[in-house]
Coordinates of C-alpha atoms and ligand atoms in Angstrom, one line a residue:
M39 CA -16.7 5.6 4.1
R40 CA -15.4 5.9 7.7
T41 CA -15.9 8.9 9.8
F42 CA -14.6 9.8 13.2
D43 CA -15.6 11.8 16.3
K44 CA -12.4 12.1 18.4
I45 CA -9.1 12.1 16.7
L46 CA -5.7 12.0 18.3
V47 CA -2.9 13.3 16.0
T48 CA 0.6 12.8 17.4
G49 CA 3.3 15.1 16.2
G50 CA 0.8 17.6 14.9
A51 CA 3.2 20.5 15.6
G52 CA 5.7 19.1 13.1
F53 CA 5.9 19.6 9.4
I54 CA 3.5 17.0 8.0
G55 CA 1.4 16.9 11.2
S56 CA 0.6 20.6 11.0
H57 CA -0.8 20.2 7.4
L58 CA -2.7 17.1 8.6
V59 CA -4.3 18.8 11.6
R60 CA -5.3 21.9 9.5
N61 CA -6.9 19.8 6.8
A62 CA -8.5 17.3 9.2
L63 CA -10.6 20.2 10.6
V64 CA -12.1 20.6 7.1
E65 CA -12.2 16.9 6.1
F66 CA -13.9 15.8 9.4
P67 CA -15.7 19.0 10.4
N68 CA -17.7 17.3 13.2
A69 CA -14.7 15.7 14.9
E70 CA -12.7 17.0 17.8
I71 CA -9.0 17.0 16.9
I72 CA -6.4 16.7 19.7
N73 CA -2.8 17.4 18.8
L74 CA -0.3 15.7 21.2
D75 CA 3.2 16.9 20.7
K76 CA 6.3 17.0 22.9
L77 CA 7.6 20.1 21.1
T78 CA 11.1 18.9 20.4
Y79 CA 13.3 21.1 18.3
A80 CA 11.1 20.1 15.3
G81 CA 7.7 20.9 16.9
N82 CA 6.6 24.5 16.3
L83 CA 3.2 25.8 17.3
E84 CA 3.6 28.7 14.9
N85 CA 2.8 26.1 12.2
L86 CA -0.8 26.1 13.5
K87 CA -1.2 29.7 14.4
D88 CA -4.1 30.1 12.0
I89 CA -6.3 27.4 13.6
E90 CA -5.3 27.6 17.2
S91 CA -8.6 29.2 18.3
N92 CA -10.8 26.8 16.4
P93 CA -13.1 25.2 19.0
K94 CA -12.7 21.8 17.4
Y95 CA -8.9 21.8 18.0
S96 CA -6.9 21.4 21.1
F97 CA -3.2 21.1 21.8
V98 CA -1.7 18.9 24.6
K99 CA 2.0 19.0 25.3
G100 CA 3.3 15.6 26.2
D101 CA 5.7 12.7 25.4
I102 CA 4.5 9.5 23.8
C103 CA 7.4 7.8 25.7
D104 CA 5.6 8.5 28.9
L105 CA 3.2 5.6 29.3
E106 CA 1.3 6.9 32.3
F107 CA 0.7 10.2 30.6
V108 CA -0.5 8.4 27.4
K109 CA -2.9 6.2 29.4
Q110 CA -4.4 9.2 31.2
L111 CA -4.9 11.0 27.9
F112 CA -6.9 8.0 26.5
E113 CA -8.9 7.9 29.7
D114 CA -9.7 11.7 29.4
Y115 CA -10.6 11.5 25.7
H116 CA -12.2 8.5 24.2
F117 CA -10.4 8.5 20.8
D118 CA -11.8 6.6 17.9
L119 CA -8.8 7.4 15.7
V120 CA -5.1 7.8 16.3
V121 CA -3.0 9.2 13.4
H122 CA 0.5 8.7 14.6
L123 CA 3.2 10.9 13.2
A124 CA 5.3 11.8 16.2
A125 CA 8.8 10.8 15.5
E126 CA 12.4 11.8 15.3
S127 CA 12.6 12.2 11.6
H128 CA 16.0 13.4 10.4
V129 CA 18.4 10.8 9.1
D130 CA 21.6 12.9 9.9
R131 CA 20.5 13.3 13.5
S132 CA 19.9 9.5 13.8
I133 CA 23.5 9.0 12.8
E134 CA 24.7 11.4 15.5
N135 CA 22.3 10.0 18.2
P136 CA 20.4 6.9 17.5
F137 CA 18.9 6.5 21.0
A138 CA 16.5 9.4 20.7
F139 CA 15.1 7.6 17.6
L140 CA 14.9 4.3 19.3
H141 CA 13.0 5.8 22.2
T142 CA 10.5 7.9 20.4
N143 CA 10.0 5.9 17.2
I144 CA 9.9 2.4 18.8
L145 CA 9.1 2.7 22.5
G146 CA 6.7 5.7 21.9
T147 CA 4.9 3.8 19.2
A148 CA 4.6 0.7 21.4
N149 CA 3.2 2.8 24.3
L150 CA 0.4 4.1 22.0
L151 CA -0.4 0.7 20.6
H152 CA -0.5 -0.9 24.1
T153 CA -2.7 1.9 25.3
V154 CA -5.1 1.6 22.4
V155 CA -5.4 -2.2 22.9
K156 CA -6.0 -1.8 26.6
S157 CA -8.6 0.9 26.1
D158 CA -12.3 -0.2 26.2
H159 CA -13.1 1.9 23.2
D160 CA -12.9 0.9 19.5
C161 CA -10.1 2.9 18.0
L162 CA -8.4 2.8 14.6
F163 CA -4.6 3.2 14.6
Y164 CA -3.0 4.8 11.5
H165 CA 0.8 4.8 11.3
V166 CA 2.5 7.4 9.1
S167 CA 5.7 5.7 7.9
T168 CA 8.5 6.0 5.4
D169 CA 9.7 4.4 2.2
E170 CA 13.2 4.3 3.8
V171 CA 12.2 1.0 5.5
Y172 CA 12.7 -0.7 2.0
G173 CA 16.4 0.3 1.8
S174 CA 18.1 1.6 -1.3
L175 CA 17.3 1.0 -5.0
G176 CA 19.8 0.7 -7.9
E177 CA 19.2 2.6 -11.1
T178 CA 16.0 0.8 -11.9
G179 CA 13.0 -0.6 -10.0
L180 CA 10.4 0.7 -7.6
F181 CA 9.4 0.0 -4.0
T182 CA 6.0 -1.8 -3.8
E183 CA 4.1 -2.8 -0.7
S184 CA 5.7 -6.3 -0.9
T185 CA 9.3 -5.1 -1.2
S186 CA 11.3 -6.7 1.7
Y187 CA 12.3 -4.4 4.5
D188 CA 16.0 -3.5 4.4
P189 CA 16.5 -0.3 6.6
R190 CA 20.0 1.1 6.5
S191 CA 20.1 4.0 8.9
P192 CA 19.2 4.2 12.6
Y193 CA 16.2 6.4 11.6
S194 CA 14.9 3.9 9.0
A195 CA 15.6 0.9 11.3
S196 CA 13.5 2.6 14.0
K197 CA 10.6 3.3 11.6
A198 CA 10.8 -0.3 10.3
S199 CA 10.6 -1.6 13.9
S200 CA 7.6 0.6 14.5
D201 CA 5.9 -0.7 11.4
H202 CA 6.6 -4.3 12.6
L203 CA 5.0 -3.5 16.0
V204 CA 1.9 -2.0 14.4
R205 CA 1.5 -5.2 12.3
A206 CA 2.2 -7.4 15.3
F207 CA -0.6 -5.7 17.3
Y208 CA -2.9 -6.2 14.3
H209 CA -2.2 -9.9 14.1
T210 CA -1.9 -10.6 17.8
Y211 CA -4.6 -8.5 19.4
G212 CA -6.8 -7.8 16.4
L213 CA -6.2 -4.0 16.7
P214 CA -7.5 -2.3 13.5
V215 CA -4.5 -0.6 11.9
L216 CA -3.5 1.1 8.7
I217 CA 0.1 1.9 7.5
S218 CA 1.4 4.1 4.8
N219 CA 5.0 4.4 3.6
C220 CA 5.7 7.6 1.9
S221 CA 8.5 9.2 0.0
N222 CA 10.2 12.6 0.6
N223 CA 7.8 15.4 1.4
Y224 CA 8.4 19.1 0.8
G225 CA 6.3 22.2 1.2
P226 CA 5.6 25.0 3.7
Y227 CA 6.6 24.7 7.4
Q228 CA 9.3 22.1 6.8
F229 CA 12.2 22.5 9.2
P230 CA 15.3 23.9 7.4
E231 CA 17.5 20.9 8.2
K232 CA 15.9 18.9 5.4
L233 CA 17.3 19.3 1.9
I234 CA 14.7 21.6 0.2
P235 CA 14.1 24.2 3.0
L236 CA 17.9 24.2 3.8
V237 CA 18.8 24.9 0.2
I238 CA 16.1 27.7 0.0
H239 CA 17.3 29.3 3.2
N240 CA 21.0 29.1 2.3
F241 CA 20.6 30.5 -1.2
L242 CA 18.4 33.3 0.1
N243 CA 21.1 34.2 2.6
Q244 CA 23.9 33.7 0.2
K245 CA 25.4 30.9 2.3
S246 CA 27.1 27.7 1.2
V247 CA 24.8 24.9 0.2
P248 CA 26.2 21.4 1.2
V249 CA 25.6 18.7 -1.4
Y250 CA 26.5 15.2 0.0
G251 CA 28.8 13.0 -2.1
D252 CA 28.4 13.3 -5.9
G253 CA 24.9 14.9 -5.7
L254 CA 23.4 12.0 -7.8
N255 CA 21.4 10.3 -5.1
V256 CA 17.7 10.2 -6.1
R257 CA 14.6 10.9 -4.1
D258 CA 10.9 10.7 -5.1
W259 CA 9.5 14.1 -4.1
L260 CA 5.9 14.6 -2.9
Y261 CA 4.2 17.8 -2.1
V262 CA 3.0 17.6 1.5
E263 CA -0.6 18.5 0.7
D264 CA -0.8 15.6 -1.7
H265 CA 0.5 13.3 1.1
V266 CA -2.2 14.5 3.5
K267 CA -4.9 13.9 0.9
A268 CA -3.6 10.4 0.5
I269 CA -3.8 9.8 4.2
F270 CA -7.4 11.0 4.2
A271 CA -8.2 8.6 1.4
I272 CA -6.7 5.7 3.3
L273 CA -8.4 6.7 6.5
K274 CA -11.8 6.8 4.8
K275 CA -11.6 3.8 2.5
G276 CA -8.4 1.9 3.1
R277 CA -8.6 -1.8 3.9
I278 CA -7.9 -2.5 7.6
G279 CA -4.6 -4.2 8.2
E280 CA -3.2 -3.0 4.8
T281 CA -0.2 -1.0 3.9
Y282 CA -0.3 1.7 1.1
N283 CA 2.8 3.2 -0.5
I284 CA 2.6 6.9 -1.3
G285 CA 4.9 8.7 -3.7
G286 CA 5.1 11.7 -6.0
N287 CA 6.2 10.1 -9.3
A288 CA 8.8 12.8 -9.3
E289 CA 12.3 11.3 -9.1
R290 CA 15.1 13.9 -9.1
T291 CA 18.8 13.8 -8.2
N292 CA 19.8 16.1 -5.4
I293 CA 21.9 18.2 -7.7
D294 CA 18.9 18.8 -10.0
I295 CA 16.9 20.0 -7.0
V296 CA 19.7 22.3 -5.8
S297 CA 20.2 23.8 -9.3
R298 CA 16.5 24.3 -9.9
I299 CA 16.1 26.1 -6.5
G300 CA 19.2 28.2 -7.3
E301 CA 17.8 29.3 -10.7
I302 CA 14.5 30.2 -9.3
I303 CA 16.0 32.2 -6.4
D304 CA 18.5 34.0 -8.7
N305 CA 15.6 35.0 -10.9
I306 CA 13.4 36.2 -8.0
E307 CA 16.2 38.1 -6.3
G308 CA 17.4 39.7 -9.6
R309 CA 20.9 38.1 -9.3
T310 CA 23.1 37.5 -12.2
Y311 CA 22.6 34.3 -14.2
N312 CA 24.0 31.2 -12.4
N313 CA 25.0 33.2 -9.4
Y314 CA 23.8 30.4 -7.2
K315 CA 26.6 28.1 -8.4
E316 CA 29.1 30.1 -6.3
Y317 CA 27.4 28.7 -3.2
V318 CA 27.1 25.0 -4.2
T319 CA 29.6 23.0 -2.1
F320 CA 30.2 19.3 -2.5
V321 CA 30.9 17.8 0.9
K322 CA 31.7 14.4 2.4
D323 CA 28.9 11.9 1.8
R324 CA 26.4 10.9 4.5
P325 CA 27.5 7.5 6.0
G326 CA 25.4 4.7 4.5
H327 CA 23.7 7.2 2.1
D328 CA 20.8 5.4 0.3
R329 CA 21.3 5.9 -3.4
R330 CA 17.8 6.0 -4.8
Y331 CA 14.2 5.9 -3.5
A332 CA 11.2 5.5 -5.9
I333 CA 7.6 4.5 -5.1
D334 CA 5.2 2.4 -7.1
C335 CA 1.8 4.0 -6.3
T336 CA -0.3 1.5 -8.2
K337 CA -2.1 0.1 -5.2
I338 CA -3.4 3.4 -3.7
S339 CA -4.1 4.7 -7.2
K340 CA -6.2 1.7 -8.2
E341 CA -8.0 1.0 -4.9
L342 CA -8.5 4.5 -3.6
E343 CA -8.2 6.7 -6.7
W344 CA -5.5 8.8 -5.2
N345 CA -2.7 10.2 -7.4
P346 CA -0.3 13.1 -6.8
S347 CA -1.7 16.3 -8.2
V348 CA 1.0 18.9 -7.7
T349 CA 3.8 18.8 -10.2
M350 CA 7.4 19.2 -8.9
K351 CA 7.7 22.5 -10.9
K352 CA 4.5 23.9 -9.3
G353 CA 5.3 22.5 -5.9
L354 CA 8.8 23.9 -5.8
E355 CA 7.7 27.3 -7.0
Q356 CA 4.9 27.4 -4.3
T357 CA 7.3 26.3 -1.6
I358 CA 9.9 28.9 -2.5
K359 CA 7.2 31.6 -2.6
W360 CA 6.0 30.5 0.8
Y361 CA 9.4 30.7 2.4
L362 CA 9.9 34.1 0.8
T363 CA 6.6 35.5 2.1
N364 CA 7.1 33.9 5.5
K365 CA 10.6 35.1 6.2
N366 CA 9.6 35.6 9.8
W367 CA 8.8 32.0 10.3
L368 CA 12.2 31.0 8.9
D369 CA 14.0 33.7 11.0
N370 CA 12.2 32.5 14.2
V371 CA 13.2 29.0 13.5
T372 CA 16.9 29.8 12.7
S373 CA 17.2 32.2 15.7
G374 CA 15.4 29.7 18.0
D375 CA 12.7 32.3 18.9
Y376 CA 10.0 29.8 17.9
R377 CA 10.8 27.9 21.1
S378 CA 9.1 30.6 23.1
Y379 CA 5.9 30.7 21.0
Y380 CA 4.0 28.3 23.3
K381 CA 4.9 30.3 26.4
K382 CA 3.8 33.5 24.8
Q383 CA 0.5 32.0 23.7
Y384 CA -0.4 29.7 26.7
G385 CA 1.9 30.7 29.6
D386 CA 4.2 28.3 31.5
F387 CA 3.6 24.6 31.5
K388 CA 2.4 22.9 34.6
Ligands
NAD266 P1 8.9 16.5 12.0 O1 10.3 16.2 12.6 O2 8.7 17.8 11.3 O3 7.8 16.5 13.2 C1 7.8 15.5 14.2 C2 7.0 16.0 15.3 O4 6.9 15.0 16.3 C3 7.4 17.2 16.0 O5 6.4 18.2 16.2 C4 8.0 16.8 17.3 O6 7.9 17.7 18.4 C5 7.1 15.6 17.6 N1 7.7 14.6 18.5 C6 8.9 14.1 18.5 N2 9.1 13.3 19.5 C7 8.0 13.2 20.2 C8 7.6 12.5 21.4 N3 8.4 11.7 22.0 N4 6.3 12.7 21.8 C9 5.5 13.5 21.2 N5 5.8 14.2 20.1 C10 7.0 14.1 19.6 O7 8.5 15.3 11.1 P2 7.7 15.2 9.7 O8 8.7 15.4 8.6 O9 6.5 16.0 9.8 O10 7.3 13.6 9.7 C11 6.2 13.2 10.4 C12 6.1 11.7 10.3 O11 6.0 11.3 8.9 C13 7.2 11.0 10.9 O12 6.7 9.8 11.6 C14 8.1 10.6 9.7 O13 8.8 9.4 10.0 C15 7.1 10.4 8.7 N6 7.5 10.6 7.3 C16 8.1 11.8 7.0 C17 8.5 12.1 5.6 C18 9.1 13.4 5.2 O14 9.6 13.5 4.1 N7 9.2 14.4 6.1 C19 8.3 11.1 4.7 C20 7.7 9.8 5.0 C21 7.3 9.7 6.4
DAU267 O1 12.0 9.1 2.1 C1 11.3 9.6 3.2 C2 12.2 10.3 4.1 O2 12.7 11.5 3.5 C3 11.6 10.6 5.5 O3 11.2 9.4 6.1 C4 12.5 11.4 6.4 O4 11.9 11.7 7.6 C5 12.9 12.6 5.7 O5 13.9 13.3 6.4 C6 13.5 12.3 4.3 O6 14.8 11.6 4.4 P1 16.1 12.0 3.5 O7 17.3 11.6 4.2 O8 15.8 11.5 2.1 O9 15.9 13.6 3.5 P2 16.9 14.8 3.6 O10 16.2 16.1 3.3 O11 17.7 14.8 4.8 O12 17.9 14.5 2.3 C7 17.5 14.4 1.0 C8 18.6 14.1 0.1 O13 19.5 15.2 0.1 C9 19.5 12.9 0.6 O14 20.0 12.2 -0.5 C10 20.6 13.6 1.4 C11 20.8 14.9 0.6 N1 21.3 16.1 1.4 C12 20.6 16.4 2.5 C13 21.0 17.5 3.2 C14 20.2 17.9 4.5 C15 22.3 16.8 0.9 O15 23.0 16.5 -0.1 N2 22.7 17.9 1.7 C16 22.1 18.3 2.8 O16 22.5 19.3 3.4

């Protein structure tokens, strides 16, 4: 079982990264955890408010695309593990502006890999990747670790490139690496541009809920805390150089998800039966919209005894409850106030 002393988490102020940082403090209680994040629109230090004064945790603001900065960071701290999550992560934004995705997801990953290889310390590199690299499924079949890559959006193409770079550094330089390709996450602290938090936010505020195309695209939903547990299992016991798929065994059409959230919110808010339907609006489809994703988790289940533990029903209820009891978080995000949180806590940047 591996253990670590100095862990760099990139993108720790984002959705999954913040869950990972919080849990890493428990999972590796003796380790120092450094969260490197550029704080793009998706980075929000309020996600880590509860642990910010933990002496084992520090935050560093910086850009993984800045090679000199990354090199200096590795000289200052001698990391023995990098968990790399920093990325541009939203498919619709990648259609609007692919270049931000190419920079951060490809060049940023290359900078980290290059720096780790050049450093004179042993360091394991873990890449958090996506099932979208495999393309789109028809009505049947599942993505396995040997499914050919077939990315179809600028986002997924950039993540596929970064996966290829990670494997290239493993084969060429002998860098110890691990990769996981995960399905759609949901849970607390997810930025309300992604389907589930967007739908929760809009129903709560009685705003129109946009459903792309016919609403029958399928995603395999995974509760974020289950994802983080899978990452820890791989970090501790995964075979170096290997890839592990992570999924929720919870395929749902988008319209199913929207309807379920609508029913729960109507019930909680004491609205009339099926009130939510008034707000469901079918809109123009996403260009190149992948039809179906679904993960075969056999490898991680058999080798590392990890299986998703939170059912979709429970996970959705917990998530909706979290957004309801954390309306401030949502308000700060939608108003843009969360952008000033760092300044309020730490003062101006140098
Ligand atoms: P997110 O958008 O919520 O967070 C990304 C974080 O990266 C933000 O805090 C942002 O400030 C930071 N960041 C962006 N560019 C940076 C840069 N140049 N330098 C330093 N920091 C930078 O993303 P997420 O949903 O938490 O996803 C995290 C990772 O997991 C991504 O690599 C994503 O591709 C992958 N992933 C996400 C999902 C999902 O469903 N959300 C599923 C599979 C894989
Ligand atoms: O599969 C893993 C991927 O899941 C991650 O790699 C990505 O970072 C993450 O953003 C997510 O990508 P998707 O494109 O699947 O997620 P999104 O929440 O944007 O959309 C989910 C589905 O809902 C998709 O079929 C598009 C649809 N959709 C989305 C939005 C935002 C709508 O119908 N309406 C919407 O307003």
